[in-house]
C-alpha cells in the first residue's frame, strides 16, 4: 500500500494507531483530521509544470509557459512566486520570457494581486519579462488598482494565444536590448 499511495497509508496508519492506543472515536477523528490535512496540503501546494516553447517564426526566441491550476488566492500565489523566481533565475539567458496563463484565475484577493505586482518587479530585476495570458478585465482592473500603469499593462497582458507569439517576440527583443 505504501508504494501505491503514501498519503493514504499515512492516513490509515494514523487512524489505526490512534484507535489502538487511545479509543475508537478519537482514532476516527484523528484519521479524519489527517485526511483533511493531507487533502488541503496537496491542493494548496499544487505543482506547476513548465512548458518550454520556441517561437515558430524565430526559433532563437524561447519562452516558458506556467499554467497555475487554480485561482489567485494567498497559498497559490506563494507557489507561483516560487516557480517564477526559480525559472527566471535558472533560465533567464535561454528563456527570457515567462508566460503565466491566467485562464483559471476567476477569483483573487488583495494578497494575490499584490503578489503578482511584486512577481513582475522581481522578474524585471532578473532580466526576465512576464506576460499574463488570458487576463480577465476584472484582474486587469485589480492590477491597475495595485499601482501598475496602463502602459505597463499593455506590455504584459495578452488576450489570446494568437497574439502571444507577437508579444513574446516584442518582450524578448526589449530584454535583449536592455542586456546589450
Coordinates of C-alpha atoms in Angstrom, one line a residue:
X1 CA 0.0 0.0 0.0
X2 CA 2.9 2.4 0.7
X3 CA 4.2 2.0 -2.9
X4 CA 0.8 2.9 -4.4
X5 CA -0.3 5.9 -2.3
X6 CA 1.8 7.2 0.6
X7 CA -0.8 9.8 1.6
X8 CA -3.5 7.1 2.1
X9 CA -1.0 5.0 4.1
X10 CA -0.3 7.9 6.4
X11 CA -4.0 8.4 7.0
X12 CA -4.6 4.7 7.6
X13 CA -1.6 4.5 9.9
X14 CA -2.6 7.5 12.0
X15 CA -6.2 6.2 12.3
X16 CA -5.1 2.7 13.2
X17 CA -2.6 3.8 15.8
X18 CA -4.7 6.4 17.5
X19 CA -7.7 3.9 17.5
X20 CA -5.5 1.2 19.0
X21 CA -3.7 3.4 21.6
X22 CA -6.5 5.9 22.6
X23 CA -10.0 5.0 21.6
X24 CA -12.0 4.2 18.5
X25 CA -13.9 7.5 18.5
X26 CA -10.8 9.6 18.8
X27 CA -9.0 7.4 16.3
X28 CA -11.6 8.1 13.7
X29 CA -11.4 11.8 14.5
X30 CA -7.6 11.8 14.1
X31 CA -7.9 9.9 10.8
X32 CA -10.4 12.4 9.5
X33 CA -8.2 15.3 10.6
X34 CA -5.1 13.8 8.9
X35 CA -7.1 13.1 5.8
X36 CA -8.4 16.7 5.6
X37 CA -4.8 18.0 6.2
X38 CA -3.3 15.8 3.5
X39 CA -6.1 16.8 1.0
X40 CA -5.7 20.5 1.7
X41 CA -1.9 20.4 1.7
X42 CA -1.9 18.8 -1.7
X43 CA -4.5 21.2 -3.0
X44 CA -2.7 24.3 -1.7
X45 CA 0.8 23.4 -2.8
X46 CA 0.0 22.4 -6.4
X47 CA 2.9 21.8 -8.7
X48 CA 3.3 23.9 -11.8
X49 CA 4.8 22.0 -14.7
X50 CA 6.5 24.4 -17.1
X51 CA 6.1 24.2 -20.9
X52 CA 9.2 25.2 -22.7
X53 CA 8.2 26.7 -26.0
X54 CA 10.0 28.0 -29.1
X55 CA 8.7 30.7 -31.4
X56 CA 7.6 29.3 -34.7
X57 CA 8.9 32.3 -36.8
X58 CA 12.1 33.0 -34.9
X59 CA 13.5 29.7 -33.4
X60 CA 16.0 31.7 -31.3
X61 CA 13.2 33.1 -29.1
X62 CA 12.3 30.7 -26.4
X63 CA 9.9 31.1 -23.5
X64 CA 8.3 29.3 -20.6
X65 CA 4.5 28.9 -20.0
X66 CA 3.3 28.3 -16.5
X67 CA -0.4 27.2 -16.1
X68 CA -1.5 27.6 -12.5
X69 CA -4.2 25.0 -11.8
X70 CA -6.4 27.2 -9.6
X71 CA -7.3 30.8 -8.5
X72 CA -5.1 33.6 -7.3
X73 CA -5.5 33.2 -3.6
X74 CA -2.9 33.5 -0.9
X75 CA -1.4 30.0 -0.8
X76 CA -1.4 29.6 -4.6
X77 CA 0.4 32.9 -5.1
X78 CA 3.3 31.7 -2.9
X79 CA 3.7 28.6 -5.1
X80 CA 3.5 30.8 -8.2
X81 CA 6.1 33.2 -6.8
X82 CA 8.4 30.3 -6.0
X83 CA 8.2 28.8 -9.5
X84 CA 8.6 32.2 -11.3
X85 CA 11.6 33.1 -9.2
X86 CA 13.2 29.7 -9.8
X87 CA 12.7 29.7 -13.6
X88 CA 13.6 33.4 -14.0
X89 CA 16.9 32.8 -12.3
X90 CA 17.7 29.5 -13.9
X91 CA 16.6 30.2 -17.4
X92 CA 17.0 34.0 -17.8
X93 CA 19.7 33.6 -20.5
X94 CA 17.9 31.0 -22.7
X95 CA 14.2 31.7 -21.9
X96 CA 13.9 35.5 -21.2
X97 CA 10.1 35.5 -21.2
X98 CA 7.8 33.7 -18.8
X99 CA 4.1 33.4 -19.7
X100 CA 1.6 32.9 -16.9
X101 CA -1.7 31.6 -18.1
X102 CA -4.5 33.3 -16.1
X103 CA -7.3 31.3 -17.6
X104 CA -8.3 29.7 -14.3
X105 CA -7.9 32.8 -12.2
X106 CA -11.6 33.6 -11.7
X107 CA -11.2 34.7 -8.1
X108 CA -8.4 36.6 -6.4
X109 CA -7.8 38.5 -3.3
X110 CA -5.7 41.6 -2.4
X111 CA -2.7 39.5 -1.3
X112 CA -2.8 37.7 -4.7
X113 CA -2.9 40.9 -6.7
X114 CA -0.1 42.5 -4.7
X115 CA 2.0 39.3 -5.1
X116 CA 1.6 39.4 -8.9
X117 CA 2.8 43.0 -8.8
X118 CA 5.9 42.0 -6.8
X119 CA 6.5 39.0 -9.0
X120 CA 6.5 41.3 -12.0
X121 CA 9.1 43.6 -10.3
X122 CA 11.3 40.7 -9.2
X123 CA 11.3 39.2 -12.7
X124 CA 12.3 42.5 -14.1
X125 CA 15.3 42.6 -11.8
X126 CA 16.3 39.1 -13.0
X127 CA 16.1 40.3 -16.6
X128 CA 13.0 38.3 -17.3
X129 CA 9.8 39.5 -18.9
X130 CA 6.4 38.3 -17.6
X131 CA 3.4 38.0 -19.8
X132 CA -0.1 37.4 -18.4
X133 CA -2.1 35.3 -20.9
X134 CA -5.9 35.2 -20.8
X135 CA -6.1 38.0 -18.3
X136 CA -9.6 39.0 -17.4
X137 CA -10.9 42.6 -17.3
X138 CA -11.5 42.1 -13.6
X139 CA -7.9 41.1 -12.9
X140 CA -6.7 43.9 -15.2
X141 CA -8.6 46.4 -13.1
X142 CA -7.2 45.0 -9.9
X143 CA -3.7 45.2 -11.2
X144 CA -4.3 48.8 -12.2
X145 CA -5.5 49.5 -8.7
X146 CA -2.4 47.9 -7.2
X147 CA -0.2 50.5 -8.9
X148 CA 0.6 49.2 -12.4
X149 CA 0.1 51.8 -15.2
X150 CA -1.9 51.3 -18.3
X151 CA 1.3 51.3 -20.3
X152 CA 2.8 48.5 -18.2
X153 CA -0.4 46.5 -18.5
X154 CA -0.3 46.8 -22.3
X155 CA 3.2 45.4 -22.3
X156 CA 2.4 42.4 -20.2
X157 CA -1.2 41.4 -20.9
X158 CA -2.0 39.1 -23.8
X159 CA -5.7 38.3 -24.6
X160 CA -5.3 35.1 -26.6
X161 CA -2.8 32.5 -27.9
X162 CA -2.8 34.1 -31.4
X163 CA -1.2 37.3 -30.2
X164 CA 1.1 35.6 -27.7
X165 CA 4.0 35.0 -30.1
X166 CA 4.0 38.6 -31.3
X167 CA 4.1 39.8 -27.7
X168 CA 6.8 37.3 -26.8
X169 CA 8.9 38.5 -29.7
X170 CA 8.5 42.1 -28.7
X171 CA 9.3 41.5 -25.0
X172 CA 12.3 39.2 -25.9
X173 CA 13.7 41.9 -28.1
X174 CA 13.3 44.6 -25.4
X175 CA 15.1 42.4 -22.9
X176 CA 17.9 41.7 -25.4
X177 CA 18.3 45.4 -25.9
X178 CA 18.4 46.0 -22.2
X179 CA 21.1 43.4 -21.7
X180 CA 23.4 44.6 -24.5

